[in-house]
Short mmCIF file of C-alpha atoms in Angstrom, two decimals:
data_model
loop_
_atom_site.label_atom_id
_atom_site.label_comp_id
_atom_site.label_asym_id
_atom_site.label_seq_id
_atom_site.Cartn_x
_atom_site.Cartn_y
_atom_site.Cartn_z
CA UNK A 1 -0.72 -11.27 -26.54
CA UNK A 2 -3.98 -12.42 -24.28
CA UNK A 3 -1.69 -12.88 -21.44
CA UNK A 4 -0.06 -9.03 -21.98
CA UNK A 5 -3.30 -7.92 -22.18
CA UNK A 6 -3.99 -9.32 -18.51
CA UNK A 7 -1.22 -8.31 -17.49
CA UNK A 8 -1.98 -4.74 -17.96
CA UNK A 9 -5.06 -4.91 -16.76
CA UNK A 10 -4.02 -6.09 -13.87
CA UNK A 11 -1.22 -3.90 -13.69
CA UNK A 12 -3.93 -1.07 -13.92
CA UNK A 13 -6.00 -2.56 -10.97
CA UNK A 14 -2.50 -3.04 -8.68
CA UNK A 15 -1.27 0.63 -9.67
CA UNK A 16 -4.92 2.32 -8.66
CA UNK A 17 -5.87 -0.03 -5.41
CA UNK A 18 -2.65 0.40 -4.28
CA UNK A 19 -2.91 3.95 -3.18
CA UNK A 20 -6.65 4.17 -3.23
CA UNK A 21 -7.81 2.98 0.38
CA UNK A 22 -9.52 -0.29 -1.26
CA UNK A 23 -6.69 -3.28 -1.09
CA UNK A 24 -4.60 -3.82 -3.89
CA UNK A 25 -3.95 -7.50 -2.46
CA UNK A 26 -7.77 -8.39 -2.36
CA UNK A 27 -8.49 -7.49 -6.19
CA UNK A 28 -5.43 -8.84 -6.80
CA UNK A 29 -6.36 -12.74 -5.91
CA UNK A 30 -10.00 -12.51 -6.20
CA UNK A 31 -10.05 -10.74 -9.65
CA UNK A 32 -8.34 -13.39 -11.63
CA UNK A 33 -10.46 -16.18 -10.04
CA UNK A 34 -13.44 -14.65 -11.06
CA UNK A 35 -12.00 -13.54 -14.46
CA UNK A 36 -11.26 -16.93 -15.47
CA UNK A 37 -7.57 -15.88 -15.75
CA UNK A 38 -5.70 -19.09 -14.93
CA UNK A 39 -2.11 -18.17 -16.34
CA UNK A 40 1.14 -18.86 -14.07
CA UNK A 41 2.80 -15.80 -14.23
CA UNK A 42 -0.43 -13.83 -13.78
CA UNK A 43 -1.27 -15.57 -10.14
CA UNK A 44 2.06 -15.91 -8.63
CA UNK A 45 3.28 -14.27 -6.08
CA UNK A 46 6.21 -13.18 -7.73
CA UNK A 47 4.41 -11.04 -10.73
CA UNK A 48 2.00 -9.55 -7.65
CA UNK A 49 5.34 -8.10 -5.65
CA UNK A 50 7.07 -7.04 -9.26
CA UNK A 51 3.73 -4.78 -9.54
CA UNK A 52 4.73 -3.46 -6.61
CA UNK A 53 8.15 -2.45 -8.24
CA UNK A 54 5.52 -0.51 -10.81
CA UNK A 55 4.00 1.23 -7.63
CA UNK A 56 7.28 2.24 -5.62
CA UNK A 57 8.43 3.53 -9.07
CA UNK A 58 5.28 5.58 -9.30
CA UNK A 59 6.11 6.90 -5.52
CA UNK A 60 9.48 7.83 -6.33
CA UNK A 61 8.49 9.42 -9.23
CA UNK A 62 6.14 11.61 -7.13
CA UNK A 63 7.67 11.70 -4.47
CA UNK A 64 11.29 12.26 -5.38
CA UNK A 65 12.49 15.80 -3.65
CA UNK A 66 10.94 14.59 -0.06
CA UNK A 67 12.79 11.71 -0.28
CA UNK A 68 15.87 13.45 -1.46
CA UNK A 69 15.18 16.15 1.58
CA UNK A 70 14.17 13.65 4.11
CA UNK A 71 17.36 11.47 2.96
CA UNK A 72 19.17 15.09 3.82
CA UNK A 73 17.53 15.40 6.86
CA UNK A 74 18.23 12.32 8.24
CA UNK A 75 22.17 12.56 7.09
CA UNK A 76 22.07 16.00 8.79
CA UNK A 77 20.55 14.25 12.24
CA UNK A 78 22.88 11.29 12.69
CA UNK A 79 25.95 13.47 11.91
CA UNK A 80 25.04 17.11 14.17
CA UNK A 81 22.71 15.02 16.42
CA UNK A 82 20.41 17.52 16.76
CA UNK A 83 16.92 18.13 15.44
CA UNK A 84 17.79 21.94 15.11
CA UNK A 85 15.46 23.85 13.53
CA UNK A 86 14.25 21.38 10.24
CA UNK A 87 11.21 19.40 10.64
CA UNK A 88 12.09 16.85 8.14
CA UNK A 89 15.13 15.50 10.41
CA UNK A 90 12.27 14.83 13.08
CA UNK A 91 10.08 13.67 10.21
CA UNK A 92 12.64 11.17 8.83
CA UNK A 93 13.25 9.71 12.39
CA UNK A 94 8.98 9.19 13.00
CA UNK A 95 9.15 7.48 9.67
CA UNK A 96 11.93 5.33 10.21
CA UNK A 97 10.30 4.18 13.38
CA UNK A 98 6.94 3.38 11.49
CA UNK A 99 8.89 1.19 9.58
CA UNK A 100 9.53 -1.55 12.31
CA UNK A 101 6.47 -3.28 13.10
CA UNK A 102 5.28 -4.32 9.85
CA UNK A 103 8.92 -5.50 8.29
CA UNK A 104 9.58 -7.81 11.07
CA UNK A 105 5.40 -9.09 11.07
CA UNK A 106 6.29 -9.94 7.16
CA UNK A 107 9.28 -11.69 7.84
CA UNK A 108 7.62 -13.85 10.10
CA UNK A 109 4.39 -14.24 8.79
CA UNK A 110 4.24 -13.28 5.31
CA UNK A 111 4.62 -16.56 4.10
CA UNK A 112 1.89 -18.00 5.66
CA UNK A 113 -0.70 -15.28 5.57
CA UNK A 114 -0.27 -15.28 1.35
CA UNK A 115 -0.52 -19.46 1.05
CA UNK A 116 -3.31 -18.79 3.35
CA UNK A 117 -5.88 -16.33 1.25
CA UNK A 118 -5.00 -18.07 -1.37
CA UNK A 119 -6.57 -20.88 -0.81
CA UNK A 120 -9.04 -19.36 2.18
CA UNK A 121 -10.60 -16.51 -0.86
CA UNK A 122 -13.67 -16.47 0.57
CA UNK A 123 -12.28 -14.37 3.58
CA UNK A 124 -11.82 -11.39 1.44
CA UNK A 125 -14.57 -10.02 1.34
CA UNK A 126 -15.63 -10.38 4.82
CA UNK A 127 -11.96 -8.81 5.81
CA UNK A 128 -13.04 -5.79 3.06
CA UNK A 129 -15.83 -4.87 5.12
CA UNK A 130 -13.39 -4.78 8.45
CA UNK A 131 -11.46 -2.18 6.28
CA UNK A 132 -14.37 -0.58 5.94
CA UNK A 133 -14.99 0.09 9.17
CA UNK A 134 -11.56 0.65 10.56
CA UNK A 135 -11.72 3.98 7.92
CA UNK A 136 -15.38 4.36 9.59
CA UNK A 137 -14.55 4.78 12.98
CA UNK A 138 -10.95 6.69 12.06
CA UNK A 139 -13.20 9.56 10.63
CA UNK A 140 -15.86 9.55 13.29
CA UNK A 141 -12.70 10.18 15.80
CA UNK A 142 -10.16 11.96 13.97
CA UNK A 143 -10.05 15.54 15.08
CA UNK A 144 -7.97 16.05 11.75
CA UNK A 145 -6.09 18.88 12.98
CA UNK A 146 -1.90 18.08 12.66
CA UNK A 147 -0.20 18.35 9.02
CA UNK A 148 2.56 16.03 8.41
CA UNK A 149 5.59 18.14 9.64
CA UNK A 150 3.72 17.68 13.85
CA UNK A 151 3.93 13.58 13.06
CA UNK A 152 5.59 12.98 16.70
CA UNK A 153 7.20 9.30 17.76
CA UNK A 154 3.58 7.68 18.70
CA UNK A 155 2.50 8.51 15.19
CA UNK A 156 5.37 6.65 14.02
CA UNK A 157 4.94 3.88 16.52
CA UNK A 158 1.09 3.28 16.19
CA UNK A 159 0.76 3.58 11.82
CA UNK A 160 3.82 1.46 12.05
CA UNK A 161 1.69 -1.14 13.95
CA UNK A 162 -0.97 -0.68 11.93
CA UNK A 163 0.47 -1.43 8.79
CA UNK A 164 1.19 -4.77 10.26
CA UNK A 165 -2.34 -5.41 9.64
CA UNK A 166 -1.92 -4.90 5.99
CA UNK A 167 -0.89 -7.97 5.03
CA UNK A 168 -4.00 -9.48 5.47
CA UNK A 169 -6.06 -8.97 1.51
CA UNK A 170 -8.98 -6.72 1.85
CA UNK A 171 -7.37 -4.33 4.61
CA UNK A 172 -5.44 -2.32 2.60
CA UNK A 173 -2.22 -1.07 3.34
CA UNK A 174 -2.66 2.64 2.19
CA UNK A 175 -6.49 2.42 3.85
CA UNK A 176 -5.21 1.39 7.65
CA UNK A 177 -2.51 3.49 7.29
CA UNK A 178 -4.66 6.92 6.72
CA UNK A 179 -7.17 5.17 9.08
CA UNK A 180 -4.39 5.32 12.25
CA UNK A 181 -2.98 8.46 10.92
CA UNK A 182 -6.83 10.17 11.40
CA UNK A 183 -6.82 8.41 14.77
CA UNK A 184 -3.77 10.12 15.77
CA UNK A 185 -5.54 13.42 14.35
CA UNK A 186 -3.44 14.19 11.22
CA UNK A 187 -5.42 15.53 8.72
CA UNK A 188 -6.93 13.72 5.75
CA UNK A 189 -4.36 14.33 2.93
CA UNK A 190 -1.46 14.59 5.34
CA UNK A 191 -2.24 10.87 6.74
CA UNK A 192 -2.19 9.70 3.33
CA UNK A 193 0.92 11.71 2.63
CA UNK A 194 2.54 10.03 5.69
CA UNK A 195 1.49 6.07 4.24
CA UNK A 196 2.65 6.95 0.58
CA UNK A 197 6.13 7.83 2.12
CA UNK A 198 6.56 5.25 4.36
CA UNK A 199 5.75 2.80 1.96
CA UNK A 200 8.50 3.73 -0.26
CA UNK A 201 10.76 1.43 1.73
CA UNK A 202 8.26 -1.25 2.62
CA UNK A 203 7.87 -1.46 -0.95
CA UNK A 204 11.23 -1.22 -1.86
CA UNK A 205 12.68 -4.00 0.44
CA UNK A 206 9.53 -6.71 -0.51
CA UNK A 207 10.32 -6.02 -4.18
CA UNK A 208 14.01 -6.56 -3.74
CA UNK A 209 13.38 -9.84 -1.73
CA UNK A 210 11.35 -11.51 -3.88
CA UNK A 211 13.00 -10.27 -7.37
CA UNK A 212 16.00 -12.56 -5.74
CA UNK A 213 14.04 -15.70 -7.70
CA UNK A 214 13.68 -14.07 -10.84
CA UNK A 215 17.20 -13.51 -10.82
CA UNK A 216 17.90 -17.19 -9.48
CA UNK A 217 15.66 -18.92 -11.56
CA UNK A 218 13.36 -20.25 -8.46
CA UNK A 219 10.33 -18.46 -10.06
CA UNK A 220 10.49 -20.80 -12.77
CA UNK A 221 10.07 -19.25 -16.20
CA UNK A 222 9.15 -15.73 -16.27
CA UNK A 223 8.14 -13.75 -19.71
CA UNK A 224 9.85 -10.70 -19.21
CA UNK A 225 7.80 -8.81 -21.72
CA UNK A 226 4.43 -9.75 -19.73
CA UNK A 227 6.09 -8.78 -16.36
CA UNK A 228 7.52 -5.33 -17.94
CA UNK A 229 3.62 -4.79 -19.42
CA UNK A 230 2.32 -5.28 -16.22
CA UNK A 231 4.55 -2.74 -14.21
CA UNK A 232 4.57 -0.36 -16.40
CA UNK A 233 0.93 -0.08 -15.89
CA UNK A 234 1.20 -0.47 -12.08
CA UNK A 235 3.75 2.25 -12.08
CA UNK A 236 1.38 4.95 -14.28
CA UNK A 237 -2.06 4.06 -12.92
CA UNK A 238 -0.32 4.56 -9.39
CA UNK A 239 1.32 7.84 -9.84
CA UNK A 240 -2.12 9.38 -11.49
CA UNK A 241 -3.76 7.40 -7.94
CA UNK A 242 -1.46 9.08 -5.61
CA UNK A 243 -1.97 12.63 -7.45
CA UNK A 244 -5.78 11.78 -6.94
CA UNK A 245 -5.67 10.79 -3.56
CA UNK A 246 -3.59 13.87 -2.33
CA UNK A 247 -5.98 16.38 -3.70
CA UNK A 248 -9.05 14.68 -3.74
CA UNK A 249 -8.66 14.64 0.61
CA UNK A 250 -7.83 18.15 0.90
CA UNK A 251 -11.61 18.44 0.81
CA UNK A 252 -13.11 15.19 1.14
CA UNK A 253 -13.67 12.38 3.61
CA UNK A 254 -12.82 8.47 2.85
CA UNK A 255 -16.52 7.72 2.68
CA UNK A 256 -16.14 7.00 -1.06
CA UNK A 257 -13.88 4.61 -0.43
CA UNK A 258 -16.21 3.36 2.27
CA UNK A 259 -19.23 2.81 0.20
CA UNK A 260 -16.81 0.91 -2.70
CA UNK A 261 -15.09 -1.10 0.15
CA UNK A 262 -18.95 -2.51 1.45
CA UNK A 263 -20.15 -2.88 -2.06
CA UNK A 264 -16.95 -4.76 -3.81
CA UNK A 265 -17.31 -7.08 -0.71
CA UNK A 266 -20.66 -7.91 -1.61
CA UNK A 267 -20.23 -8.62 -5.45
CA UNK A 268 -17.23 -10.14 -4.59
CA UNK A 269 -18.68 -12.39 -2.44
CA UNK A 270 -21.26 -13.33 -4.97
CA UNK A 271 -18.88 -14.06 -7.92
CA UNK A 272 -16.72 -16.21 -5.73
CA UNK A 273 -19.32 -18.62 -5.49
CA UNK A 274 -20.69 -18.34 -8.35
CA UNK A 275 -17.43 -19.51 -9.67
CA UNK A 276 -16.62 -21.41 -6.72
#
């Protein structure tokens, strides 16, 4: 029951982090370390990327007639070969294009970077406060004036790169993501609109990868009714986090996020070695 219990909890943490600009990977390894939490299942890789099954379930949920219409669009594109008059066939092209940079960084390097911080923790926080200032700088720039449906090919090309960077923990895949989008001067809501969407994929093909050793048996032993607790969670917290984050920057800037970012690096940093 205890380890259903963290399993939720943590579940909770992956589904709102995810979305929020804040690094869902970063609470993810430092939290348990300073909780004390020491269970298998709960620090392995493999329960962290079935979270993310919670999350693109919470995206699809939300999300479900753009992808259906984007899906459409894109059907539409490759068979008339013409943009035509619908934005979303342009729209599903941009997106597909975003989607390049970061899936072949993590094939290459994804590996590495997650044996890495865990083991290097102590980075984190430092790497928060980067995130911190990418988002910064993005709103100091931004002229915020595009919605989604004027995303052109650079858009595409430049968040794709962008998310690359998201695999470090404490960047935040959702937070450099809206950061490039205000660079490229979408607005707020329709940046994080345009990193929601093109994570459904992302998501979608990590989860599927790594759900290959569950099925297998490389994972080792995995308590099904632990994993299920802790997805479900992911995939609720995250669809009330993406409803949050959609309205909440129709009218506000990231600095919240900012402000968390600067001062969960700090305690952080403090309870790792404390418990170090």
């Amino acid at each position: 029951m205890e380890e259903i219990l963290q399993a939720i909890i943590i579940g909770v943490v992956q589904g709102l982090t995810e979305f929020l600009p804040v690094s869902s990977s970063a609470h993810l390894i430092v939290l348990p370390r300073i909780l004390g939490w020491d269970d298998e299942l709960i620090n392995s890789s493999t329960f962290v990327v079935m979270l993310h099954m919670g999350t693109l379930a919470a995206l699809l949920l939300f999300f479900w007639r753009d992808v259906i219409d984007l899906a459409k669009a894109f059907v539409a594109l490759l068979r008339e070969r013409s943009f035509g008059d619908d934005p979303d066939r342009k729209l599903s092209l941009v997106l597909l294009l975003s989607l390049i940079p970061a899936a072949l960084f993590g094939l290459v390097f994804e590996d590495f970077i997650d044996d890495f911080f865990y083991d290097a923790v102590l980075v984190i926080p430092f790497i928060l406060v980067v995130g911190a200032m990418l988002l910064w700088v993005a709103e100091r720039v931004g002229t915020r004036m595009r919605d989604l449906e004027h995303s052109d090919y650079a858009d595409g090309v430049l968040i794709g790169i962008a998310q690359m960077f998201a695999l470090f923990p404490g960047i935040s895949r959702s937070g450099i993501t809206i950061a490039a989008g205000l660079v490229r001067g979408l607005k707020r809501d329709a940046a994080a609109r345009f990193a929601f969407l093109m994570g459904i994929p992302i998501i979608a093909g990590a989860g599927l990868w790594k759900s290959r050793d569950i099925v297998t048996g490389e994972a080792g032993d995995v308590d099904l009714a632990v994993l299920a607790a802790g997805v479900i969670a992911a995939a609720v917290s995250g669809w009330l986090a993406i409803r949050f984050m959609l309205t909440y920057l129709r009218d506000h800037s990231t600095g919240i996020f900012i402000a968390y970012r600067l001062v969960a690096a700090a305690v952080f940093m403090v309870l790792l070695l404390v418990n170090a």
